[in-house]
CSV table of C-alpha atoms in Angstrom, one decimal:
chain,number,residue,atom,x,y,z
A,1,MET,CA,34.8,47.0,118.8
A,2,SER,CA,37.9,48.5,120.5
A,3,GLY,CA,38.8,47.8,124.1
A,4,LYS,CA,37.9,51.4,125.0
A,5,ASN,CA,34.4,51.0,123.6
A,6,ILE,CA,33.9,47.6,125.3
A,7,TRP,CA,35.0,48.9,128.6
A,8,GLN,CA,32.8,52.0,128.4
A,9,LYS,CA,29.8,49.9,127.4
A,10,ILE,CA,30.4,47.5,130.4
A,11,GLN,CA,30.7,50.4,132.9
A,12,SER,CA,27.7,52.2,131.5
A,13,GLU,CA,25.3,49.2,131.5
A,14,ALA,CA,26.5,48.1,135.0
A,15,GLY,CA,25.2,51.4,136.5
A,16,SER,CA,22.4,52.2,134.2
A,17,ALA,CA,19.5,50.9,136.3
A,18,LEU,CA,18.5,49.3,139.5
A,19,ASP,CA,17.4,45.7,139.4
A,20,PRO,CA,13.9,44.9,140.9
A,21,ILE,CA,15.4,43.6,144.1
A,22,SER,CA,17.3,46.8,144.7
A,23,ARG,CA,14.2,48.9,143.8
A,24,ILE,CA,11.9,47.1,146.3
A,25,SER,CA,14.7,47.4,149.0
A,26,GLU,CA,14.8,51.2,148.5
A,27,VAL,CA,11.0,51.4,148.6
A,28,LEU,CA,10.8,49.2,151.7
A,29,PHE,CA,13.4,51.5,153.4
A,30,GLY,CA,11.5,54.6,152.6
A,31,LEU,CA,8.2,53.2,153.7
A,32,ILE,CA,9.6,52.0,157.0
A,33,MET,CA,11.0,55.5,157.6
A,34,VAL,CA,7.6,57.3,157.0
A,35,LEU,CA,5.5,54.6,158.8
A,36,SER,CA,7.6,55.1,161.9
A,37,PHE,CA,6.3,58.7,161.9
A,38,THR,CA,2.7,58.1,160.8
A,39,GLY,CA,2.4,55.2,163.2
A,40,SER,CA,3.0,57.5,166.1
A,41,ILE,CA,0.3,60.0,165.1
A,42,SER,CA,-2.4,58.4,167.2
A,43,VAL,CA,0.0,58.2,170.1
A,44,VAL,CA,1.2,61.7,170.1
A,45,SER,CA,-1.9,63.8,169.4
A,46,ASP,CA,-5.0,64.2,167.2
A,47,GLY,CA,-4.2,67.8,166.7
A,48,LYS,CA,-3.7,69.0,163.1
A,49,ALA,CA,-0.6,71.0,164.1
A,50,GLU,CA,1.1,68.0,165.6
A,51,ILE,CA,0.2,65.9,162.6
A,52,LYS,CA,1.5,68.5,160.2
A,53,ASP,CA,4.8,68.6,162.2
A,54,LEU,CA,5.1,64.8,162.0
A,55,LEU,CA,4.5,64.8,158.3
A,56,TRP,CA,7.1,67.4,157.7
A,57,ALA,CA,9.5,65.5,159.8
A,58,ALA,CA,8.8,62.3,157.8
A,59,LEU,CA,9.4,64.2,154.5
A,60,GLY,CA,12.6,65.8,155.8
A,61,CYS,CA,13.9,62.4,157.1
A,62,ASN,CA,13.2,60.6,153.8
A,63,LEU,CA,14.7,63.5,151.9
A,64,ALA,CA,17.9,63.3,154.0
A,65,TRP,CA,18.1,59.5,153.7
A,66,GLY,CA,17.4,59.6,150.0
A,67,ILE,CA,20.4,61.9,149.5
A,68,ILE,CA,22.6,59.7,151.7
A,69,ASP,CA,21.6,56.5,149.9
A,70,GLY,CA,22.3,58.1,146.5
A,71,VAL,CA,25.7,59.3,147.7
A,72,PHE,CA,26.6,55.9,149.0
A,73,TYR,CA,25.6,54.3,145.7
A,74,LEU,CA,28.0,56.6,143.9
A,75,MET,CA,30.8,55.7,146.3
A,76,THR,CA,30.1,52.0,145.7
A,77,ARG,CA,30.2,52.5,142.0
A,78,LEU,CA,33.5,54.4,142.2
A,79,PHE,CA,35.1,51.5,144.2
A,80,GLU,CA,33.6,48.9,141.9
A,81,LYS,CA,35.1,50.6,138.8
A,82,GLY,CA,38.5,50.8,140.5
A,83,HIS,CA,38.3,47.2,141.5
A,84,GLY,CA,37.4,46.2,137.9
A,85,TYR,CA,40.3,48.0,136.4
A,86,SER,CA,42.6,46.5,139.0
A,87,VAL,CA,41.5,43.0,138.2
A,88,PHE,CA,41.9,43.7,134.5
A,89,MET,CA,45.5,45.0,134.9
A,90,LYS,CA,46.4,41.9,137.0
A,91,LEU,CA,45.1,39.7,134.2
A,92,LYS,CA,47.3,41.5,131.7
A,93,SER,CA,50.4,41.2,133.8
A,94,THR,CA,50.2,37.7,135.2
A,95,THR,CA,51.7,34.7,133.4
A,96,ASP,CA,50.4,32.2,135.9
A,97,LYS,CA,47.4,30.3,134.4
A,98,ALA,CA,46.0,29.3,137.8
A,99,GLU,CA,46.1,32.8,139.1
A,100,ALA,CA,44.4,34.2,135.9
A,101,ARG,CA,41.7,31.6,136.2
A,102,LYS,CA,41.1,32.5,139.8
A,103,LEU,CA,40.9,36.2,139.0
A,104,ILE,CA,38.3,35.6,136.4
A,105,THR,CA,36.1,33.0,138.2
A,106,ASP,CA,36.1,35.1,141.4
A,107,GLU,CA,34.5,37.9,139.4
A,108,LEU,CA,31.8,35.7,137.8
A,109,PRO,CA,28.5,34.6,139.4
A,110,PRO,CA,29.0,31.2,141.1
A,111,VAL,CA,26.6,29.4,138.8
A,112,ILE,CA,28.7,30.5,135.8
A,113,SER,CA,32.1,29.9,137.2
A,114,ALA,CA,31.1,26.4,138.3
A,115,ILE,CA,30.3,25.2,134.8
A,116,LEU,CA,33.2,26.8,133.0
A,117,LYS,CA,36.0,24.5,131.9
A,118,PRO,CA,39.6,25.6,132.6
A,119,GLU,CA,40.2,26.0,128.9
A,120,GLU,CA,37.1,28.2,128.5
A,121,VAL,CA,38.4,30.4,131.3
A,122,ASP,CA,41.8,30.5,129.6
A,123,GLN,CA,40.1,31.7,126.4
A,124,LEU,CA,38.3,34.5,128.3
A,125,GLN,CA,41.6,35.6,129.7
A,126,GLU,CA,43.3,35.6,126.3
A,127,ARG,CA,40.5,37.7,124.8
A,128,LEU,CA,40.6,40.2,127.7
A,129,VAL,CA,44.4,40.5,127.5
A,130,LYS,CA,44.2,41.4,123.8
A,131,LEU,CA,42.0,44.4,124.5
A,132,GLU,CA,43.8,47.6,123.9
A,133,ASP,CA,43.1,51.3,124.8
A,134,VAL,CA,41.3,50.3,127.9
A,135,PRO,CA,40.9,53.5,130.0
A,136,LYS,CA,41.1,53.6,133.8
A,137,SER,CA,37.4,54.2,134.1
A,138,ALA,CA,37.2,54.9,137.8
A,139,LEU,CA,35.1,58.0,137.4
A,140,ILE,CA,31.4,58.7,138.0
A,141,ASN,CA,29.5,59.1,134.7
A,142,TRP,CA,26.0,60.3,133.8
A,143,SER,CA,24.6,56.8,134.0
A,144,ASP,CA,25.8,56.5,137.7
A,145,LEU,CA,24.3,59.9,138.5
A,146,ARG,CA,21.0,58.9,136.9
A,147,THR,CA,20.8,55.8,139.0
A,148,ALA,CA,21.7,57.7,142.2
A,149,PHE,CA,18.9,60.1,141.4
A,150,MET,CA,16.5,57.2,140.9
A,151,ILE,CA,17.5,55.8,144.3
A,152,PHE,CA,16.8,59.2,145.8
A,153,LEU,CA,13.4,59.4,144.2
A,154,LEU,CA,12.4,55.9,145.3
A,155,VAL,CA,13.3,56.6,148.9
A,156,PHE,CA,11.7,60.1,148.9
A,157,THR,CA,8.6,59.8,146.7
A,158,CYS,CA,7.2,56.7,148.5
A,159,THR,CA,6.5,59.2,151.4
A,160,PHE,CA,3.8,61.0,149.5
A,161,PRO,CA,1.1,58.3,148.9
A,162,VAL,CA,1.3,57.5,152.7
A,163,ALA,CA,1.1,61.1,153.7
A,164,LEU,CA,-1.7,62.2,151.3
A,165,PRO,CA,-4.7,61.0,153.4
A,166,PHE,CA,-3.6,63.4,156.2
A,167,ILE,CA,-3.6,66.3,153.8
A,168,PHE,CA,-7.1,65.8,152.3
A,169,ILE,CA,-9.0,64.1,155.2
A,170,ASN,CA,-9.8,65.9,158.4
A,171,ASN,CA,-10.8,62.8,160.3
A,172,THR,CA,-7.5,61.7,161.8
A,173,ALA,CA,-8.6,58.1,162.5
A,174,LEU,CA,-9.8,57.6,159.0
A,175,ALA,CA,-6.8,59.2,157.5
A,176,LEU,CA,-4.5,57.0,159.5
A,177,ARG,CA,-6.3,53.8,158.4
A,178,LEU,CA,-6.2,54.9,154.7
A,179,SER,CA,-2.5,55.8,155.1
A,180,ASN,CA,-1.6,52.4,156.6
A,181,GLY,CA,-3.7,50.7,153.9
A,182,ILE,CA,-1.8,52.5,151.1
A,183,ALA,CA,1.5,51.6,152.7
A,184,LEU,CA,0.5,47.9,153.0
A,185,LEU,CA,-0.7,47.9,149.4
A,186,ILE,CA,2.6,49.3,148.2
A,187,LEU,CA,4.5,46.7,150.2
A,188,PHE,CA,2.4,43.9,148.8
A,189,ILE,CA,2.8,45.1,145.2
A,190,GLY,CA,6.6,45.4,145.6
A,191,GLY,CA,6.8,42.0,147.1
A,192,PHE,CA,4.6,40.6,144.3
A,193,SER,CA,6.8,42.1,141.7
A,194,VAL,CA,10.1,41.0,143.2
A,195,GLY,CA,8.7,37.5,143.8
A,196,LYS,CA,7.8,37.2,140.1
A,197,TYR,CA,11.3,38.4,139.1
A,198,ALA,CA,12.9,35.8,141.5
A,199,GLY,CA,10.8,33.0,140.2
A,200,PHE,CA,8.9,32.6,143.5
A,201,ARG,CA,5.1,32.5,144.0
A,202,PRO,CA,4.3,36.3,143.6
A,203,ALA,CA,1.3,36.3,146.0
A,204,VAL,CA,3.4,34.5,148.7
A,205,SER,CA,6.3,36.9,148.2
A,206,GLY,CA,3.9,39.9,148.4
A,207,ILE,CA,2.5,38.7,151.7
A,208,GLY,CA,6.0,38.0,153.0
A,209,ILE,CA,7.3,41.5,152.2
A,210,LEU,CA,4.2,43.0,153.7
A,211,LEU,CA,4.7,41.1,156.9
A,212,LEU,CA,8.4,41.9,156.9
A,213,GLY,CA,7.6,45.6,156.5
A,214,ILE,CA,5.1,45.5,159.5
A,215,ILE,CA,7.7,43.7,161.7
A,216,LEU,CA,10.5,46.2,160.8
A,217,VAL,CA,8.3,49.2,161.4
A,218,ALA,CA,7.2,47.8,164.8
A,219,LEU,CA,10.8,47.2,165.6
A,220,THR,CA,11.9,50.7,164.5
A,221,MET,CA,9.1,52.3,166.6
A,222,ALA,CA,9.9,50.1,169.6
A,223,LEU,CA,13.6,51.2,169.5
A,224,GLY,CA,12.6,54.8,169.4
A,225,GLY,CA,13.0,55.3,165.6
């Protein structure tokens, strides 16, 4: 495989999907935003007009933040690609073994760099230097755009399950209890999933994320969010 193909494969796979931790972070963010609105329903008014206004405000807020979050992801990807190309060019130009080793190990996860022997790092550097036709891939591609859209959907769509009870149930108190229950269930499921991914006890992680969400929502509302 040519250097160009290898580089394209790396860049494509690096931005092809969100890991579970990133996904639950986006969902948690979206839920906090919408819960800060639904949590104030009983305080503001029991009138349907006011509730409708609040729900539209929650949808609009999550729409805006979903777009902003997606754009910031694309900016991050652009800088990451530029940094990767910069490191690669430094590796090709340096003749100092110690500097080359540091450049490589700094880019690797700590658990990997800690177990690599100096000669193994040298072998990696030699193989990288031999790559030819490596493009300056500092441009946003379809994979990046797809992931940015996924981020937008995660932030925006988590609004709907929490808002649905207010649409179909006329009893405000019952709708509010169901809405909060749905939000807590989503938080628990998200925490359960990410706990399983991280190797923790899933149930404990689920409860931890649930409690964290409650605390953050309370803090957001207390600060006027």
